[in-house]
């Protein structure tokens, strides 16, 4: 009996810790962050690349057959959190599928997103106004989705190829450009380094960024 009284508080705190780690993200957003216990996702990815649907069902023909950003953005593991976000923001996912519109995607590395002091869909103003429960329930979900859309759209520009010093507007309406510094591409005015160009396809390019860009104010 004595042992039980010692063990049970430990069990209870373990249970609470487990439960709160699951509650930490709004449920619809949990999928963006790799969960330790999911084995399904990597298996799905393997399956995707082994059997590309476009080769089986639609043999490439002219414009509709050319590779688009939407086909390649999820392939690079280093940016797969941001790639997941783009699929859930409809105006963005439509644009990346559209072979008739060019786009440059400025995709922050996973490490840039996980290093943020808060999740990209969290806005301190929401917490001030609504408290801890700001993203609970369907209204909270709507709020998180709106913030996530702004975050994603601040990393998409409707121009490709994007030339040095050319000032362009992000999808959320902010002017940015890039310059070279010590052999590196730097996005201005934020001074964020482009670590590489992950992909260059028919309707644009995916650039990888070391840090996230600021949204329009
Ligand atoms: C779109 O991108 C393609 C591939 O880089 C390029 O050849 C074409 O000129 C671009 N179109 C426009 C309107 O910029």
PDB file of C-alpha atoms and ligand atoms in Angstrom:
ATOM      1  CA  UNK A   1       0.000   0.000   0.000  1.00  0.00           C
ATOM      2  CA  UNK A   2       2.775   2.335   0.913  1.00  0.00           C
ATOM      3  CA  UNK A   3       4.323   2.028  -2.529  1.00  0.00           C
ATOM      4  CA  UNK A   4       1.122   3.052  -4.267  1.00  0.00           C
ATOM      5  CA  UNK A   5       0.961   6.360  -2.406  1.00  0.00           C
ATOM      6  CA  UNK A   6       4.456   7.176  -3.617  1.00  0.00           C
ATOM      7  CA  UNK A   7       3.989   6.063  -7.223  1.00  0.00           C
ATOM      8  CA  UNK A   8       0.611   7.536  -7.960  1.00  0.00           C
ATOM      9  CA  UNK A   9       1.564  11.254  -7.840  1.00  0.00           C
ATOM     10  CA  UNK A  10       4.313  10.438 -10.329  1.00  0.00           C
ATOM     11  CA  UNK A  11       1.865   8.654 -12.577  1.00  0.00           C
ATOM     12  CA  UNK A  12      -0.555  11.543 -12.331  1.00  0.00           C
ATOM     13  CA  UNK A  13       2.035  14.153 -13.295  1.00  0.00           C
ATOM     14  CA  UNK A  14       3.192  11.944 -16.169  1.00  0.00           C
ATOM     15  CA  UNK A  15      -0.367  11.695 -17.391  1.00  0.00           C
ATOM     16  CA  UNK A  16      -0.866  15.471 -17.119  1.00  0.00           C
ATOM     17  CA  UNK A  17       2.382  16.138 -19.012  1.00  0.00           C
ATOM     18  CA  UNK A  18       1.358  13.764 -21.789  1.00  0.00           C
ATOM     19  CA  UNK A  19      -2.130  15.222 -22.020  1.00  0.00           C
ATOM     20  CA  UNK A  20      -0.916  18.824 -22.163  1.00  0.00           C
ATOM     21  CA  UNK A  21       1.681  18.086 -24.847  1.00  0.00           C
ATOM     22  CA  UNK A  22      -1.161  16.775 -26.993  1.00  0.00           C
ATOM     23  CA  UNK A  23      -3.297  19.847 -26.258  1.00  0.00           C
ATOM     24  CA  UNK A  24      -0.533  22.272 -27.082  1.00  0.00           C
ATOM     25  CA  UNK A  25      -1.558  22.700 -30.744  1.00  0.00           C
ATOM     26  CA  UNK A  26      -5.051  23.259 -32.105  1.00  0.00           C
ATOM     27  CA  UNK A  27      -5.951  19.850 -33.491  1.00  0.00           C
ATOM     28  CA  UNK A  28      -6.124  20.891 -37.158  1.00  0.00           C
ATOM     29  CA  UNK A  29      -2.600  22.300 -36.932  1.00  0.00           C
ATOM     30  CA  UNK A  30      -0.967  19.304 -35.241  1.00  0.00           C
ATOM     31  CA  UNK A  31      -0.275  17.641 -38.566  1.00  0.00           C
ATOM     32  CA  UNK A  32       2.279  20.315 -39.518  1.00  0.00           C
ATOM     33  CA  UNK A  33       4.683  19.335 -36.787  1.00  0.00           C
ATOM     34  CA  UNK A  34       6.139  15.844 -36.998  1.00  0.00           C
ATOM     35  CA  UNK A  35       4.636  13.779 -34.169  1.00  0.00           C
ATOM     36  CA  UNK A  36       6.847  11.178 -32.589  1.00  0.00           C
ATOM     37  CA  UNK A  37       4.303   8.383 -32.923  1.00  0.00           C
ATOM     38  CA  UNK A  38       3.255   8.689 -36.560  1.00  0.00           C
ATOM     39  CA  UNK A  39       4.728   6.129 -38.873  1.00  0.00           C
ATOM     40  CA  UNK A  40       2.130   6.679 -41.561  1.00  0.00           C
ATOM     41  CA  UNK A  41       3.495   9.898 -43.003  1.00  0.00           C
ATOM     42  CA  UNK A  42       6.957   8.758 -44.104  1.00  0.00           C
ATOM     43  CA  UNK A  43       5.362   5.663 -45.607  1.00  0.00           C
ATOM     44  CA  UNK A  44       2.974   7.857 -47.592  1.00  0.00           C
ATOM     45  CA  UNK A  45       5.901   9.928 -48.881  1.00  0.00           C
ATOM     46  CA  UNK A  46       7.733   6.839 -50.058  1.00  0.00           C
ATOM     47  CA  UNK A  47       4.624   5.694 -51.803  1.00  0.00           C
ATOM     48  CA  UNK A  48       4.157   9.101 -53.502  1.00  0.00           C
ATOM     49  CA  UNK A  49       7.605   9.145 -55.021  1.00  0.00           C
ATOM     50  CA  UNK A  50       7.476   5.498 -56.065  1.00  0.00           C
ATOM     51  CA  UNK A  51       4.222   5.984 -57.956  1.00  0.00           C
ATOM     52  CA  UNK A  52       3.898   9.582 -59.191  1.00  0.00           C
ATOM     53  CA  UNK A  53       0.253   9.970 -60.180  1.00  0.00           C
ATOM     54  CA  UNK A  54       1.026  12.309 -63.091  1.00  0.00           C
ATOM     55  CA  UNK A  55       3.092   9.679 -64.923  1.00  0.00           C
ATOM     56  CA  UNK A  56       0.440   7.011 -64.608  1.00  0.00           C
ATOM     57  CA  UNK A  57      -2.690   8.964 -65.477  1.00  0.00           C
ATOM     58  CA  UNK A  58      -1.682  12.091 -67.386  1.00  0.00           C
ATOM     59  CA  UNK A  59       1.259  11.681 -69.702  1.00  0.00           C
ATOM     60  CA  UNK A  60       2.976  15.083 -69.959  1.00  0.00           C
ATOM     61  CA  UNK A  61       1.641  17.112 -72.843  1.00  0.00           C
ATOM     62  CA  UNK A  62       2.583  20.757 -73.368  1.00  0.00           C
ATOM     63  CA  UNK A  63       1.892  23.249 -70.592  1.00  0.00           C
ATOM     64  CA  UNK A  64      -0.344  21.039 -68.436  1.00  0.00           C
ATOM     65  CA  UNK A  65       2.345  18.374 -68.254  1.00  0.00           C
ATOM     66  CA  UNK A  66       5.185  20.636 -67.082  1.00  0.00           C
ATOM     67  CA  UNK A  67       6.340  20.352 -63.486  1.00  0.00           C
ATOM     68  CA  UNK A  68       4.884  22.970 -61.166  1.00  0.00           C
ATOM     69  CA  UNK A  69       5.871  24.277 -57.722  1.00  0.00           C
ATOM     70  CA  UNK A  70       3.020  22.346 -56.114  1.00  0.00           C
ATOM     71  CA  UNK A  71       4.619  19.113 -57.408  1.00  0.00           C
ATOM     72  CA  UNK A  72       8.045  19.770 -55.888  1.00  0.00           C
ATOM     73  CA  UNK A  73       7.630  21.927 -52.791  1.00  0.00           C
ATOM     74  CA  UNK A  74       6.919  18.985 -50.488  1.00  0.00           C
ATOM     75  CA  UNK A  75       9.915  16.977 -51.695  1.00  0.00           C
ATOM     76  CA  UNK A  76      12.541  18.827 -49.685  1.00  0.00           C
ATOM     77  CA  UNK A  77      12.451  17.742 -46.038  1.00  0.00           C
ATOM     78  CA  UNK A  78      14.255  20.893 -44.861  1.00  0.00           C
ATOM     79  CA  UNK A  79      11.188  23.038 -45.698  1.00  0.00           C
ATOM     80  CA  UNK A  80       8.350  20.557 -45.244  1.00  0.00           C
ATOM     81  CA  UNK A  81       6.639  22.466 -42.417  1.00  0.00           C
ATOM     82  CA  UNK A  82       6.212  25.533 -44.642  1.00  0.00           C
ATOM     83  CA  UNK A  83       5.217  23.307 -47.584  1.00  0.00           C
ATOM     84  CA  UNK A  84       2.431  21.880 -45.404  1.00  0.00           C
ATOM     85  CA  UNK A  85       1.190  25.391 -44.611  1.00  0.00           C
ATOM     86  CA  UNK A  86       0.994  26.334 -48.316  1.00  0.00           C
ATOM     87  CA  UNK A  87      -1.297  23.388 -49.039  1.00  0.00           C
ATOM     88  CA  UNK A  88      -3.865  24.628 -46.511  1.00  0.00           C
ATOM     89  CA  UNK A  89      -4.057  28.228 -47.739  1.00  0.00           C
ATOM     90  CA  UNK A  90      -6.229  28.003 -50.813  1.00  0.00           C
ATOM     91  CA  UNK A  91      -5.226  31.144 -52.746  1.00  0.00           C
ATOM     92  CA  UNK A  92      -1.606  30.034 -52.313  1.00  0.00           C
ATOM     93  CA  UNK A  93      -2.049  26.353 -53.167  1.00  0.00           C
ATOM     94  CA  UNK A  94      -4.050  27.338 -56.281  1.00  0.00           C
ATOM     95  CA  UNK A  95      -1.325  29.699 -57.373  1.00  0.00           C
ATOM     96  CA  UNK A  96       1.400  27.054 -56.931  1.00  0.00           C
ATOM     97  CA  UNK A  97      -0.605  24.621 -59.072  1.00  0.00           C
ATOM     98  CA  UNK A  98      -1.240  27.182 -61.794  1.00  0.00           C
ATOM     99  CA  UNK A  99       1.109  26.668 -64.732  1.00  0.00           C
ATOM    100  CA  UNK A 100       0.165  30.044 -66.257  1.00  0.00           C
ATOM    101  CA  UNK A 101       1.295  32.205 -63.296  1.00  0.00           C
ATOM    102  CA  UNK A 102       4.877  32.447 -62.070  1.00  0.00           C
ATOM    103  CA  UNK A 103       5.648  32.537 -58.357  1.00  0.00           C
ATOM    104  CA  UNK A 104       8.711  32.699 -56.127  1.00  0.00           C
ATOM    105  CA  UNK A 105       8.176  30.905 -52.825  1.00  0.00           C
ATOM    106  CA  UNK A 106      10.448  32.107 -50.015  1.00  0.00           C
ATOM    107  CA  UNK A 107      10.270  29.063 -47.795  1.00  0.00           C
ATOM    108  CA  UNK A 108      11.763  29.376 -44.301  1.00  0.00           C
ATOM    109  CA  UNK A 109      13.646  26.264 -43.180  1.00  0.00           C
ATOM    110  CA  UNK A 110      11.901  24.047 -40.609  1.00  0.00           C
ATOM    111  CA  UNK A 111      14.560  25.146 -38.128  1.00  0.00           C
ATOM    112  CA  UNK A 112      13.529  28.801 -38.653  1.00  0.00           C
ATOM    113  CA  UNK A 113       9.880  27.992 -37.958  1.00  0.00           C
ATOM    114  CA  UNK A 114      10.476  25.820 -34.911  1.00  0.00           C
ATOM    115  CA  UNK A 115      12.840  28.467 -33.478  1.00  0.00           C
ATOM    116  CA  UNK A 116      10.100  31.118 -33.450  1.00  0.00           C
ATOM    117  CA  UNK A 117       9.049  32.228 -29.969  1.00  0.00           C
ATOM    118  CA  UNK A 118       5.470  31.279 -30.878  1.00  0.00           C
ATOM    119  CA  UNK A 119       3.657  29.286 -33.546  1.00  0.00           C
ATOM    120  CA  UNK A 120       3.187  31.169 -36.838  1.00  0.00           C
ATOM    121  CA  UNK A 121      -0.606  31.259 -36.318  1.00  0.00           C
ATOM    122  CA  UNK A 122      -0.316  32.789 -32.856  1.00  0.00           C
ATOM    123  CA  UNK A 123      -0.685  36.541 -32.487  1.00  0.00           C
ATOM    124  CA  UNK A 124       0.112  38.100 -29.104  1.00  0.00           C
ATOM    125  CA  UNK A 125      -2.793  40.509 -29.702  1.00  0.00           C
ATOM    126  CA  UNK A 126      -5.224  37.571 -29.724  1.00  0.00           C
ATOM    127  CA  UNK A 127      -3.892  36.365 -26.384  1.00  0.00           C
ATOM    128  CA  UNK A 128      -4.184  39.867 -24.920  1.00  0.00           C
ATOM    129  CA  UNK A 129      -7.768  40.201 -26.115  1.00  0.00           C
ATOM    130  CA  UNK A 130      -8.991  36.644 -25.527  1.00  0.00           C
ATOM    131  CA  UNK A 131      -6.629  34.949 -23.114  1.00  0.00           C
ATOM    132  CA  UNK A 132      -5.181  31.466 -23.275  1.00  0.00           C
ATOM    133  CA  UNK A 133      -8.192  30.025 -25.093  1.00  0.00           C
ATOM    134  CA  UNK A 134      -7.756  32.351 -28.114  1.00  0.00           C
ATOM    135  CA  UNK A 135      -7.379  29.427 -30.549  1.00  0.00           C
ATOM    136  CA  UNK A 136      -9.890  27.006 -29.061  1.00  0.00           C
ATOM    137  CA  UNK A 137     -13.131  26.011 -30.733  1.00  0.00           C
ATOM    138  CA  UNK A 138     -14.190  26.742 -34.279  1.00  0.00           C
ATOM    139  CA  UNK A 139     -13.816  30.527 -33.882  1.00  0.00           C
ATOM    140  CA  UNK A 140     -10.321  30.023 -32.558  1.00  0.00           C
ATOM    141  CA  UNK A 141      -9.545  27.775 -35.479  1.00  0.00           C
ATOM    142  CA  UNK A 142     -10.721  30.498 -37.868  1.00  0.00           C
ATOM    143  CA  UNK A 143      -8.499  33.005 -36.102  1.00  0.00           C
ATOM    144  CA  UNK A 144      -5.470  30.685 -36.313  1.00  0.00           C
ATOM    145  CA  UNK A 145      -6.149  30.030 -39.994  1.00  0.00           C
ATOM    146  CA  UNK A 146      -6.322  33.759 -40.781  1.00  0.00           C
ATOM    147  CA  UNK A 147      -3.001  34.372 -39.010  1.00  0.00           C
ATOM    148  CA  UNK A 148      -1.410  31.407 -40.776  1.00  0.00           C
ATOM    149  CA  UNK A 149      -2.601  32.758 -44.131  1.00  0.00           C
ATOM    150  CA  UNK A 150      -0.917  36.094 -43.430  1.00  0.00           C
ATOM    151  CA  UNK A 151       2.285  34.297 -42.450  1.00  0.00           C
ATOM    152  CA  UNK A 152       2.321  32.199 -45.631  1.00  0.00           C
ATOM    153  CA  UNK A 153       1.348  35.100 -47.906  1.00  0.00           C
ATOM    154  CA  UNK A 154       4.197  37.206 -46.528  1.00  0.00           C
ATOM    155  CA  UNK A 155       6.549  34.577 -48.066  1.00  0.00           C
ATOM    156  CA  UNK A 156       5.064  34.417 -51.576  1.00  0.00           C
ATOM    157  CA  UNK A 157       5.722  36.779 -54.472  1.00  0.00           C
ATOM    158  CA  UNK A 158       3.978  36.838 -57.830  1.00  0.00           C
ATOM    159  CA  UNK A 159       7.197  37.187 -59.820  1.00  0.00           C
ATOM    160  CA  UNK A 160       9.714  34.677 -61.187  1.00  0.00           C
ATOM    161  CA  UNK A 161      12.458  35.004 -62.266  1.00  0.00           C
ATOM    162  CA  UNK A 162      13.063  37.603 -59.556  1.00  0.00           C
ATOM    163  CA  UNK A 163      15.969  39.876 -60.465  1.00  0.00           C
ATOM    164  CA  UNK A 164      18.477  41.447 -58.106  1.00  0.00           C
ATOM    165  CA  UNK A 165      17.253  44.763 -56.602  1.00  0.00           C
ATOM    166  CA  UNK A 166      13.816  44.350 -58.181  1.00  0.00           C
ATOM    167  CA  UNK A 167      11.236  45.563 -55.642  1.00  0.00           C
ATOM    168  CA  UNK A 168       8.239  43.278 -55.565  1.00  0.00           C
ATOM    169  CA  UNK A 169       5.167  42.923 -53.362  1.00  0.00           C
ATOM    170  CA  UNK A 170       4.517  39.874 -51.250  1.00  0.00           C
ATOM    171  CA  UNK A 171       1.009  38.402 -51.440  1.00  0.00           C
ATOM    172  CA  UNK A 172       0.177  40.214 -48.196  1.00  0.00           C
ATOM    173  CA  UNK A 173       1.289  43.522 -49.699  1.00  0.00           C
ATOM    174  CA  UNK A 174       4.787  44.260 -48.432  1.00  0.00           C
ATOM    175  CA  UNK A 175       7.642  45.533 -50.640  1.00  0.00           C
ATOM    176  CA  UNK A 176      10.785  43.395 -50.589  1.00  0.00           C
ATOM    177  CA  UNK A 177      13.863  42.962 -52.780  1.00  0.00           C
ATOM    178  CA  UNK A 178      17.191  41.122 -52.644  1.00  0.00           C
ATOM    179  CA  UNK A 179      20.858  42.008 -52.916  1.00  0.00           C
ATOM    180  CA  UNK A 180      24.143  40.178 -52.815  1.00  0.00           C
ATOM    181  CA  UNK A 181      26.381  40.467 -49.769  1.00  0.00           C
ATOM    182  CA  UNK A 182      29.595  38.427 -49.343  1.00  0.00           C
ATOM    183  CA  UNK A 183      28.413  36.080 -52.077  1.00  0.00           C
ATOM    184  CA  UNK A 184      25.061  35.468 -50.360  1.00  0.00           C
ATOM    185  CA  UNK A 185      21.584  36.494 -51.435  1.00  0.00           C
ATOM    186  CA  UNK A 186      19.986  38.638 -48.745  1.00  0.00           C
ATOM    187  CA  UNK A 187      16.289  39.515 -48.672  1.00  0.00           C
ATOM    188  CA  UNK A 188      15.779  43.191 -47.844  1.00  0.00           C
ATOM    189  CA  UNK A 189      14.703  45.013 -45.808  1.00  0.00           C
ATOM    190  CA  UNK A 190      14.674  42.101 -43.318  1.00  0.00           C
ATOM    191  CA  UNK A 191      18.267  40.991 -44.092  1.00  0.00           C
ATOM    192  CA  UNK A 192      17.316  37.335 -44.212  1.00  0.00           C
ATOM    193  CA  UNK A 193      19.774  34.991 -45.929  1.00  0.00           C
ATOM    194  CA  UNK A 194      18.725  32.743 -48.801  1.00  0.00           C
ATOM    195  CA  UNK A 195      20.503  29.455 -48.074  1.00  0.00           C
ATOM    196  CA  UNK A 196      19.795  27.942 -51.492  1.00  0.00           C
ATOM    197  CA  UNK A 197      17.365  27.656 -54.358  1.00  0.00           C
ATOM    198  CA  UNK A 198      15.702  24.323 -53.751  1.00  0.00           C
ATOM    199  CA  UNK A 199      13.806  24.046 -56.995  1.00  0.00           C
ATOM    200  CA  UNK A 200      13.332  25.793 -60.287  1.00  0.00           C
ATOM    201  CA  UNK A 201      10.335  24.548 -62.273  1.00  0.00           C
ATOM    202  CA  UNK A 202       7.920  25.625 -65.017  1.00  0.00           C
ATOM    203  CA  UNK A 203       5.956  28.162 -62.948  1.00  0.00           C
ATOM    204  CA  UNK A 204       8.656  29.503 -60.664  1.00  0.00           C
ATOM    205  CA  UNK A 205      11.209  28.837 -57.958  1.00  0.00           C
ATOM    206  CA  UNK A 206      11.410  27.751 -54.324  1.00  0.00           C
ATOM    207  CA  UNK A 207      14.043  29.580 -52.307  1.00  0.00           C
ATOM    208  CA  UNK A 208      15.056  28.444 -48.841  1.00  0.00           C
ATOM    209  CA  UNK A 209      15.408  31.071 -46.120  1.00  0.00           C
ATOM    210  CA  UNK A 210      17.435  30.882 -42.942  1.00  0.00           C
ATOM    211  CA  UNK A 211      14.823  32.916 -41.027  1.00  0.00           C
ATOM    212  CA  UNK A 212      11.219  33.976 -41.470  1.00  0.00           C
ATOM    213  CA  UNK A 213      10.219  37.310 -43.021  1.00  0.00           C
ATOM    214  CA  UNK A 214       8.129  39.910 -41.240  1.00  0.00           C
ATOM    215  CA  UNK A 215       4.473  40.176 -42.217  1.00  0.00           C
ATOM    216  CA  UNK A 216       3.004  43.467 -43.500  1.00  0.00           C
ATOM    217  CA  UNK A 217       1.927  45.619 -40.566  1.00  0.00           C
TER     218      UNK A 217
HETATM  219  C1  LIG B   1       7.911  32.298 -66.047  1.00  0.00           C
HETATM  220  O1  LIG B   1       8.966  31.406 -65.726  1.00  0.00           O
HETATM  221  C2  LIG B   1       9.537  30.787 -66.859  1.00  0.00           C
HETATM  222  C3  LIG B   1      10.531  29.757 -66.347  1.00  0.00           C
HETATM  223  O2  LIG B   1      11.535  30.352 -65.568  1.00  0.00           O
HETATM  224  C4  LIG B   1      10.173  31.852 -67.746  1.00  0.00           C
HETATM  225  O3  LIG B   1      10.742  31.233 -68.891  1.00  0.00           O
HETATM  226  C5  LIG B   1       9.114  32.841 -68.155  1.00  0.00           C
HETATM  227  O4  LIG B   1       9.711  33.911 -68.879  1.00  0.00           O
HETATM  228  C6  LIG B   1       8.408  33.435 -66.919  1.00  0.00           C
HETATM  229  N1  LIG B   1       7.319  34.282 -67.319  1.00  0.00           N
HETATM  230  C7  LIG B   1       7.174  35.515 -66.862  1.00  0.00           C
HETATM  231  C8  LIG B   1       5.948  36.248 -67.323  1.00  0.00           C
HETATM  232  O5  LIG B   1       7.964  36.034 -66.096  1.00  0.00           O
END
